[in-house]
Amino acid sequence: MVKPIDISADEARVLDWIETRADGMVATLQDWVRINSGSRNADGLETMRAELERVFAETGGTVRAVELPASQAVAPDGSVVEQGYTPSFHLSVRPDADVKIVLTGHHDTVFPKADSFQDWRMLDADTMNGPGAADMKGGILVMLHGLLALERSPHAQSVGYDVLISPDEEIGSQGSAGAIHALGAKAHVGMTYEPALADGSLAGGRKGSGNWALKVSGKSAHAGREHHVGRNAIIAAAEFATRLDALNGQRDGVTFNLSRIDGGGPTNVVPANAVARFNVRVKDADDEAWVLGQIAALEAVTNQRDGITASLHGGFTRPAKPMTPANAQMFEWTRTAGAALGLDIRWNDTGGVCEGNNLWAAGCPNVDTLGVRGANIHSHDEIAILSSLPERAKLSAVMLMKFASGEFKARDARALARS
């Protein structure tokens, strides 16, 4: 049973103000969708960050660019290379307030600069198809207008917040993970703006995720004259892959996905190098420990092959985010805020991951699908439901105003996370 809350006359006026911005939100989303900000398109990402600086200036907060550290990756040829990132966008408002909230999102998309999916089109009066429309340029607009509404509310001075919008979420947040963790560690609660499902339901508990590359080195040789001299790295990688796949089903809720094997060349050469790439999903920290032991054992078996050396690179990048009492409290507040607006807020656990996992790893209870209602993300069929721009902005606004008024006690949620 949802415990009802009252919307004061002042708060109602703020919510009405959001409706006056609805057409402008759609126009801005159309403009942003036309900016290609694929995770490796530095120029497009910087164009989007400039847009964020422009629109979030209306909050009156302090804006800065957060430089991100480079990360290491294994190239297809087996070499270990550094990957750099463009800066994250950071906004700080009232950092010394008693109640602290962190809001996160990302301005990168999965669509590279050369992709054919570069513009929006209307499927009907309320449905926009476009790259990043739901994931998550629409979500950024929801966040922005929730915050602008808060700034127009009676108790705004009681709450402070940090906004971090990053350029690398779609490729694992390896550059921005430290900044997300640092802000999550000092906040009482978190709000992240991945899209909700088209029916409005949210992601509840989330599995954890890790990515690895097994680098395998053998010895090249002529496939006809000296085949016996060669040591085939692809065969060793393939054997590792089949052993890895055999781990599926051995532990409830843990999955292993071999996604790619790089290597090889001319058909008359024994391949000396290969890289096997895989993802693992887990329910909790005990699963993580089990996985680490299993893949280390498989690495050791691969190294027992004559003339073969193998090394694992990678790790768990997003720890699991279970539905703990602290996270459950955040969802109940979301449900309560939704009920005040006539929305029936529901949620379901998922194997997907996002920045909400990173916030929870820092001890910050959060809801991470507060963005627009949408569907078919990561595909050319991605859609955003435009009426959900003001709808979900109002949902965030009610939550933020109730955190500010003290009706939703953010400190209590953080205390639950520590218990």
Short mmCIF file of C-alpha atoms in Angstrom, two decimals:
data_model
loop_
_atom_site.label_atom_id
_atom_site.label_comp_id
_atom_site.label_asym_id
_atom_site.label_seq_id
_atom_site.Cartn_x
_atom_site.Cartn_y
_atom_site.Cartn_z
CA MET A 1 0.00 0.00 0.00
CA VAL A 2 1.47 3.36 -1.05
CA LYS A 3 1.47 5.94 1.71
CA PRO A 4 0.06 9.08 0.06
CA ILE A 5 1.79 12.43 0.09
CA ASP A 6 0.32 15.87 -0.44
CA ILE A 7 1.45 18.21 -3.20
CA SER A 8 1.40 21.73 -1.80
CA ALA A 9 0.06 24.67 -3.79
CA ASP A 10 3.61 25.95 -4.33
CA GLU A 11 4.76 22.53 -5.50
CA ALA A 12 1.76 22.24 -7.83
CA ARG A 13 2.70 25.56 -9.45
CA VAL A 14 6.21 24.20 -10.04
CA LEU A 15 4.81 21.07 -11.68
CA ASP A 16 2.59 23.22 -13.89
CA TRP A 17 5.70 25.15 -14.93
CA ILE A 18 7.23 21.91 -16.27
CA GLU A 19 4.30 21.59 -18.67
CA THR A 20 5.14 25.02 -20.11
CA ARG A 21 8.54 23.63 -21.10
CA ALA A 22 7.25 20.51 -22.86
CA ASP A 23 7.50 21.84 -26.43
CA GLY A 24 10.97 23.21 -25.77
CA MET A 25 12.08 19.85 -24.38
CA VAL A 26 11.01 18.14 -27.61
CA ALA A 27 12.77 20.74 -29.76
CA THR A 28 15.99 20.39 -27.78
CA LEU A 29 15.83 16.60 -27.99
CA GLN A 30 15.47 16.82 -31.76
CA ASP A 31 18.56 19.03 -31.91
CA TRP A 32 20.58 16.75 -29.63
CA VAL A 33 19.66 13.58 -31.49
CA ARG A 34 21.25 15.12 -34.60
CA ILE A 35 24.58 15.45 -32.76
CA ASN A 36 26.44 12.19 -33.21
CA SER A 37 28.01 11.48 -29.83
CA GLY A 38 29.13 7.91 -30.26
CA SER A 39 31.46 6.83 -27.46
CA ARG A 40 34.56 7.25 -29.66
CA ASN A 41 33.48 10.40 -31.53
CA ALA A 42 35.46 12.97 -29.54
CA ASP A 43 34.23 15.97 -31.54
CA GLY A 44 30.59 14.99 -31.13
CA LEU A 45 31.02 14.29 -27.43
CA GLU A 46 32.58 17.70 -26.90
CA THR A 47 29.75 19.34 -28.85
CA MET A 48 27.27 17.63 -26.56
CA ARG A 49 29.21 18.64 -23.45
CA ALA A 50 29.06 22.25 -24.61
CA GLU A 51 25.30 21.84 -24.93
CA LEU A 52 25.15 20.53 -21.37
CA GLU A 53 27.10 23.53 -20.12
CA ARG A 54 24.64 25.81 -21.90
CA VAL A 55 21.41 24.29 -20.62
CA PHE A 56 22.49 23.43 -17.06
CA ALA A 57 23.73 27.01 -16.54
CA GLU A 58 20.07 27.83 -15.83
CA THR A 59 20.41 26.07 -12.45
CA GLY A 60 22.91 28.70 -11.32
CA GLY A 61 25.39 26.05 -10.21
CA THR A 62 29.13 25.69 -10.77
CA VAL A 63 30.06 23.88 -13.96
CA ARG A 64 33.38 22.22 -14.70
CA ALA A 65 34.91 19.61 -16.96
CA VAL A 66 36.20 16.47 -15.22
CA GLU A 67 39.24 15.01 -16.93
CA LEU A 68 39.09 11.21 -16.99
CA PRO A 69 42.02 8.81 -16.67
CA ALA A 70 42.90 6.58 -19.60
CA SER A 71 42.26 2.85 -19.38
CA GLN A 72 44.06 -0.13 -20.87
CA ALA A 73 42.59 -2.39 -23.51
CA VAL A 74 43.81 -5.39 -25.48
CA ALA A 75 43.89 -4.65 -29.21
CA PRO A 76 42.92 -7.31 -31.78
CA ASP A 77 46.61 -8.08 -32.38
CA GLY A 78 47.13 -8.73 -28.65
CA SER A 79 48.99 -5.52 -27.86
CA VAL A 80 47.95 -3.63 -24.75
CA VAL A 81 46.99 -0.05 -25.62
CA GLU A 82 45.78 2.98 -23.71
CA GLN A 83 42.33 4.39 -24.44
CA GLY A 84 41.60 8.00 -23.61
CA TYR A 85 38.28 9.73 -22.99
CA THR A 86 36.83 13.19 -23.41
CA PRO A 87 35.91 14.94 -20.13
CA SER A 88 32.76 14.38 -18.12
CA PHE A 89 30.37 17.23 -17.38
CA HIS A 90 30.02 18.17 -13.68
CA LEU A 91 27.59 20.56 -12.04
CA SER A 92 27.65 21.39 -8.33
CA VAL A 93 24.86 23.21 -6.49
CA ARG A 94 24.95 23.97 -2.75
CA PRO A 95 27.74 21.49 -1.88
CA ASP A 96 27.50 22.35 1.84
CA ALA A 97 23.78 21.59 2.20
CA ASP A 98 22.67 19.09 4.83
CA VAL A 99 21.12 16.72 2.27
CA LYS A 100 23.23 15.69 -0.71
CA ILE A 101 22.00 14.05 -3.90
CA VAL A 102 24.00 12.80 -6.86
CA LEU A 103 22.39 12.65 -10.30
CA THR A 104 24.18 10.82 -13.10
CA GLY A 105 23.80 10.18 -16.79
CA HIS A 106 25.76 9.88 -20.03
CA HIS A 107 25.91 11.82 -23.27
CA ASP A 108 27.52 9.08 -25.35
CA THR A 109 25.52 6.71 -27.54
CA VAL A 110 26.26 3.33 -29.11
CA PHE A 111 26.06 4.77 -32.64
CA PRO A 112 29.47 5.65 -34.16
CA LYS A 113 30.11 8.60 -36.45
CA ALA A 114 29.92 6.38 -39.55
CA ASP A 115 26.61 4.79 -38.59
CA SER A 116 23.70 5.37 -40.95
CA PHE A 117 21.38 6.18 -38.00
CA GLN A 118 21.95 9.92 -37.54
CA ASP A 119 18.59 11.71 -37.41
CA TRP A 120 15.12 11.61 -35.89
CA ARG A 121 11.73 10.92 -37.40
CA MET A 122 8.25 10.87 -35.94
CA LEU A 123 6.49 7.49 -35.96
CA ASP A 124 3.32 9.09 -34.61
CA ALA A 125 2.41 12.25 -32.74
CA ASP A 126 4.01 10.98 -29.51
CA THR A 127 6.80 8.66 -30.66
CA MET A 128 10.21 9.79 -31.86
CA ASN A 129 12.66 7.37 -33.46
CA GLY A 130 16.25 8.58 -33.20
CA PRO A 131 19.78 7.72 -32.00
CA GLY A 132 20.05 8.35 -28.28
CA ALA A 133 16.50 9.71 -28.06
CA ALA A 134 15.78 7.44 -25.08
CA ASP A 135 19.30 6.36 -24.14
CA MET A 136 19.81 8.87 -22.87
CA LYS A 137 19.52 12.35 -24.30
CA GLY A 138 15.84 12.35 -23.38
CA GLY A 139 16.83 11.30 -19.87
CA ILE A 140 19.23 14.23 -19.55
CA LEU A 141 16.36 16.61 -20.36
CA VAL A 142 14.20 14.91 -17.72
CA MET A 143 16.99 15.36 -15.17
CA LEU A 144 17.53 19.00 -16.11
CA HIS A 145 13.87 19.95 -15.78
CA GLY A 146 13.49 18.08 -12.51
CA LEU A 147 16.34 20.19 -11.14
CA LEU A 148 15.01 23.45 -12.59
CA ALA A 149 11.69 22.67 -10.93
CA LEU A 150 13.45 22.06 -7.61
CA GLU A 151 15.13 25.46 -7.89
CA ARG A 152 11.67 27.05 -8.16
CA SER A 153 10.34 25.24 -5.07
CA PRO A 154 10.05 26.50 -1.46
CA HIS A 155 12.67 24.26 0.17
CA ALA A 156 15.37 24.18 -2.51
CA GLN A 157 18.00 25.67 -0.20
CA SER A 158 17.81 22.60 2.05
CA VAL A 159 19.33 20.24 -0.52
CA GLY A 160 22.54 20.23 -2.52
CA TYR A 161 23.39 18.14 -5.53
CA ASP A 162 26.07 17.06 -7.95
CA VAL A 163 25.36 16.17 -11.56
CA LEU A 164 27.84 14.00 -13.45
CA ILE A 165 27.19 13.29 -17.14
CA SER A 166 29.83 11.06 -18.67
CA PRO A 167 31.12 10.22 -22.18
CA ASP A 168 31.82 6.52 -21.71
CA GLU A 169 28.84 4.73 -20.15
CA GLU A 170 28.09 2.75 -23.28
CA ILE A 171 31.61 1.32 -23.26
CA GLY A 172 31.73 0.40 -19.58
CA SER A 173 32.45 3.68 -17.69
CA GLN A 174 36.08 2.71 -17.20
CA GLY A 175 37.18 6.34 -17.42
CA SER A 176 34.35 7.82 -15.35
CA ALA A 177 34.02 5.07 -12.73
CA GLY A 178 36.27 6.85 -10.24
CA ALA A 179 34.35 10.12 -10.49
CA ILE A 180 31.00 8.32 -10.12
CA HIS A 181 32.30 6.48 -7.05
CA ALA A 182 33.65 9.65 -5.44
CA LEU A 183 30.33 11.48 -5.79
CA GLY A 184 28.33 8.43 -4.71
CA ALA A 185 30.45 8.06 -1.60
CA LYS A 186 29.48 11.50 -0.28
CA ALA A 187 25.83 11.59 -1.37
CA HIS A 188 22.88 10.38 0.66
CA VAL A 189 20.91 9.14 -2.37
CA GLY A 190 21.37 8.86 -6.13
CA MET A 191 19.19 9.36 -9.20
CA THR A 192 20.24 8.08 -12.64
CA TYR A 193 18.43 8.67 -15.93
CA GLU A 194 18.52 5.52 -18.01
CA PRO A 195 15.21 5.05 -19.86
CA ALA A 196 12.24 3.33 -18.30
CA LEU A 197 10.42 0.73 -20.37
CA ALA A 198 7.66 1.92 -22.67
CA ASP A 199 5.03 0.91 -20.08
CA GLY A 200 6.79 3.06 -17.49
CA SER A 201 8.28 0.24 -15.41
CA LEU A 202 11.74 0.63 -13.91
CA ALA A 203 14.77 -1.62 -13.50
CA GLY A 204 14.93 -2.88 -9.91
CA GLY A 205 17.84 -4.99 -8.67
CA ARG A 206 20.68 -5.38 -11.14
CA LYS A 207 23.28 -8.08 -11.70
CA GLY A 208 26.97 -7.22 -11.69
CA SER A 209 29.08 -7.36 -14.83
CA GLY A 210 32.71 -7.89 -15.79
CA ASN A 211 34.59 -7.95 -19.09
CA TRP A 212 37.83 -9.75 -19.88
CA ALA A 213 40.18 -10.43 -22.74
CA LEU A 214 42.40 -13.53 -22.73
CA LYS A 215 45.55 -12.71 -24.66
CA VAL A 216 47.09 -15.87 -26.17
CA SER A 217 50.55 -16.10 -27.74
CA GLY A 218 51.88 -19.08 -29.68
CA LYS A 219 54.35 -19.44 -32.53
CA SER A 220 53.86 -18.78 -36.21
CA ALA A 221 55.10 -21.19 -38.87
CA HIS A 222 54.48 -22.12 -42.49
CA ALA A 223 51.30 -24.22 -42.55
CA GLY A 224 52.74 -26.58 -45.18
CA ARG A 225 56.49 -26.78 -44.59
CA GLU A 226 56.66 -26.54 -40.80
CA HIS A 227 53.16 -26.96 -39.40
CA HIS A 228 54.58 -29.08 -36.61
CA VAL A 229 56.78 -26.20 -35.48
CA GLY A 230 53.89 -23.78 -35.06
CA ARG A 231 51.81 -23.30 -31.92
CA ASN A 232 48.27 -22.28 -32.85
CA ALA A 233 47.02 -19.47 -30.63
CA ILE A 234 43.49 -19.59 -32.06
CA ILE A 235 43.11 -23.27 -31.14
CA ALA A 236 44.25 -22.50 -27.59
CA ALA A 237 41.80 -19.59 -27.39
CA ALA A 238 38.99 -21.77 -28.75
CA GLU A 239 39.68 -24.46 -26.15
CA PHE A 240 39.54 -21.79 -23.45
CA ALA A 241 36.25 -20.60 -24.92
CA THR A 242 34.60 -24.01 -24.78
CA ARG A 243 35.74 -24.55 -21.21
CA LEU A 244 34.42 -21.10 -20.29
CA ASP A 245 31.04 -21.84 -21.86
CA ALA A 246 30.86 -25.09 -19.89
CA LEU A 247 30.76 -23.02 -16.68
CA ASN A 248 27.24 -21.86 -17.57
CA GLY A 249 24.71 -23.59 -15.36
CA GLN A 250 27.20 -24.43 -12.63
CA ARG A 251 26.14 -21.56 -10.37
CA ASP A 252 22.64 -20.13 -10.25
CA GLY A 253 22.33 -16.72 -11.91
CA VAL A 254 25.93 -16.59 -13.19
CA THR A 255 26.38 -16.43 -16.96
CA PHE A 256 29.45 -16.46 -19.20
CA ASN A 257 29.26 -15.04 -22.71
CA LEU A 258 32.16 -15.56 -25.12
CA SER A 259 31.61 -12.68 -27.52
CA ARG A 260 34.57 -12.64 -29.90
CA ILE A 261 37.88 -14.23 -30.83
CA ASP A 262 40.41 -12.06 -32.69
CA GLY A 263 43.42 -13.50 -34.44
CA GLY A 264 44.79 -15.21 -37.48
CA GLY A 265 45.75 -14.17 -40.97
CA PRO A 266 46.75 -15.95 -44.17
CA THR A 267 45.56 -19.54 -44.42
CA ASN A 268 49.11 -20.77 -44.96
CA VAL A 269 50.40 -19.42 -41.62
CA VAL A 270 49.91 -20.98 -38.18
CA PRO A 271 48.44 -18.08 -36.13
CA ALA A 272 50.71 -16.89 -33.34
CA ASN A 273 48.29 -14.55 -31.61
CA ALA A 274 44.66 -14.59 -30.54
CA VAL A 275 42.40 -12.69 -28.15
CA ALA A 276 39.26 -14.23 -26.63
CA ARG A 277 36.78 -11.69 -25.23
CA PHE A 278 34.00 -12.48 -22.80
CA ASN A 279 31.47 -11.02 -20.38
CA VAL A 280 30.28 -12.42 -17.04
CA ARG A 281 27.11 -11.54 -15.09
CA VAL A 282 26.75 -12.25 -11.36
CA LYS A 283 24.25 -11.76 -8.54
CA ASP A 284 26.57 -10.79 -5.69
CA ALA A 285 30.11 -10.54 -4.32
CA ASP A 286 30.26 -14.29 -3.55
CA ASP A 287 29.59 -14.94 -7.23
CA GLU A 288 32.40 -12.56 -8.15
CA ALA A 289 34.88 -14.49 -6.02
CA TRP A 290 33.76 -17.80 -7.54
CA VAL A 291 34.10 -16.43 -11.08
CA LEU A 292 37.59 -15.09 -10.44
CA GLY A 293 38.70 -18.50 -9.22
CA GLN A 294 37.17 -20.30 -12.19
CA ILE A 295 38.64 -18.10 -14.91
CA ALA A 296 42.07 -18.10 -13.22
CA ALA A 297 41.96 -21.90 -13.31
CA LEU A 298 41.09 -21.87 -17.02
CA GLU A 299 43.94 -19.44 -17.68
CA ALA A 300 46.30 -21.85 -15.93
CA VAL A 301 45.06 -24.78 -18.04
CA THR A 302 45.66 -22.78 -21.22
CA ASN A 303 49.20 -22.01 -20.11
CA GLN A 304 49.89 -25.73 -19.77
CA ARG A 305 49.74 -26.15 -23.55
CA ASP A 306 53.19 -26.58 -25.08
CA GLY A 307 54.47 -23.32 -26.50
CA ILE A 308 51.45 -21.28 -25.45
CA THR A 309 51.32 -18.36 -23.04
CA ALA A 310 48.05 -16.78 -21.96
CA SER A 311 47.15 -13.83 -19.74
CA LEU A 312 43.82 -12.44 -18.59
CA HIS A 313 43.10 -8.70 -18.77
CA GLY A 314 39.98 -7.06 -17.33
CA GLY A 315 37.75 -7.40 -14.31
CA PHE A 316 34.39 -6.59 -12.78
CA THR A 317 33.52 -3.03 -13.77
CA ARG A 318 29.98 -2.82 -12.36
CA PRO A 319 29.34 -4.68 -9.08
CA ALA A 320 25.87 -6.11 -8.49
CA LYS A 321 23.13 -3.79 -7.20
CA PRO A 322 20.69 -5.99 -5.25
CA MET A 323 17.32 -4.83 -3.93
CA THR A 324 18.58 -4.15 -0.42
CA PRO A 325 16.44 -2.34 2.19
CA ALA A 326 18.18 0.94 1.28
CA ASN A 327 17.50 0.57 -2.44
CA ALA A 328 13.98 -0.66 -1.71
CA GLN A 329 13.34 2.54 0.25
CA MET A 330 14.34 4.60 -2.80
CA PHE A 331 11.92 2.64 -4.97
CA GLU A 332 9.10 3.08 -2.48
CA TRP A 333 9.68 6.84 -2.51
CA THR A 334 9.58 6.73 -6.30
CA ARG A 335 6.32 4.80 -6.19
CA THR A 336 4.88 7.29 -3.68
CA ALA A 337 5.92 10.28 -5.83
CA GLY A 338 4.42 8.60 -8.88
CA ALA A 339 1.12 7.94 -7.09
CA ALA A 340 0.84 11.65 -6.29
CA LEU A 341 0.99 12.27 -10.05
CA GLY A 342 -1.40 9.47 -10.95
CA LEU A 343 1.39 7.16 -12.12
CA ASP A 344 1.57 3.47 -11.21
CA ILE A 345 5.32 2.91 -10.72
CA ARG A 346 6.48 -0.71 -10.92
CA TRP A 347 9.87 -2.36 -11.30
CA ASN A 348 11.51 -5.66 -12.16
CA ASP A 349 14.99 -7.05 -11.57
CA THR A 350 17.29 -7.18 -14.59
CA GLY A 351 20.58 -8.61 -15.77
CA GLY A 352 21.49 -5.27 -17.34
CA VAL A 353 23.93 -2.85 -15.74
CA CYS A 354 24.46 0.92 -15.64
CA GLU A 355 25.88 3.72 -13.49
CA GLY A 356 23.43 2.78 -10.76
CA ASN A 357 25.66 -0.24 -10.10
CA ASN A 358 28.63 2.07 -9.63
CA LEU A 359 26.74 4.34 -7.25
CA TRP A 360 25.65 1.38 -5.15
CA ALA A 361 29.27 0.15 -5.02
CA ALA A 362 30.00 3.47 -3.28
CA GLY A 363 27.20 2.81 -0.77
CA CYS A 364 24.72 5.18 -2.41
CA PRO A 365 21.12 3.88 -2.64
CA ASN A 366 19.60 4.87 -5.96
CA VAL A 367 16.95 4.51 -8.63
CA ASP A 368 18.56 4.39 -12.07
CA THR A 369 15.77 4.38 -14.69
CA LEU A 370 14.25 7.80 -14.10
CA GLY A 371 14.53 8.88 -17.73
CA VAL A 372 11.98 8.91 -20.52
CA ARG A 373 9.79 5.99 -21.39
CA GLY A 374 11.28 4.30 -24.44
CA ALA A 375 12.09 1.06 -26.21
CA ASN A 376 14.43 -0.70 -28.65
CA ILE A 377 17.54 1.03 -27.34
CA HIS A 378 20.90 0.21 -28.94
CA SER A 379 19.16 -0.35 -32.28
CA HIS A 380 18.00 1.69 -35.27
CA ASP A 381 14.47 1.21 -33.92
CA GLU A 382 15.16 3.17 -30.70
CA ILE A 383 12.19 5.27 -29.64
CA ALA A 384 11.34 7.86 -27.00
CA ILE A 385 7.76 8.59 -25.97
CA LEU A 386 7.64 12.38 -26.01
CA SER A 387 4.81 12.85 -23.50
CA SER A 388 7.06 11.15 -20.96
CA LEU A 389 9.50 14.09 -21.04
CA PRO A 390 7.32 16.30 -18.79
CA GLU A 391 5.76 13.25 -17.11
CA ARG A 392 9.10 11.92 -15.85
CA ALA A 393 10.46 15.40 -15.15
CA LYS A 394 7.52 15.86 -12.77
CA LEU A 395 8.32 12.52 -11.13
CA SER A 396 11.89 13.64 -10.46
CA ALA A 397 10.69 17.06 -9.34
CA VAL A 398 8.36 15.57 -6.73
CA MET A 399 11.12 13.33 -5.42
CA LEU A 400 13.61 16.20 -5.27
CA MET A 401 11.14 18.54 -3.58
CA LYS A 402 10.25 15.90 -0.99
CA PHE A 403 13.94 15.26 -0.28
CA ALA A 404 14.32 19.02 0.18
CA SER A 405 11.28 19.33 2.45
CA GLY A 406 12.38 16.35 4.54
CA GLU A 407 9.25 14.30 3.80
CA PHE A 408 11.54 11.81 2.08
CA LYS A 409 14.42 11.34 4.49
CA ALA A 410 17.49 10.82 2.33
CA ARG A 411 19.76 10.44 5.33
CA ASP A 412 17.74 7.45 6.50
CA ALA A 413 18.29 5.66 3.19
CA ARG A 414 22.02 6.19 3.41
CA ALA A 415 22.00 4.93 7.02
CA LEU A 416 20.22 1.78 5.85
CA ALA A 417 22.96 1.25 3.27
CA ARG A 418 25.56 1.36 6.02
CA SER A 419 23.72 -1.03 8.36
#
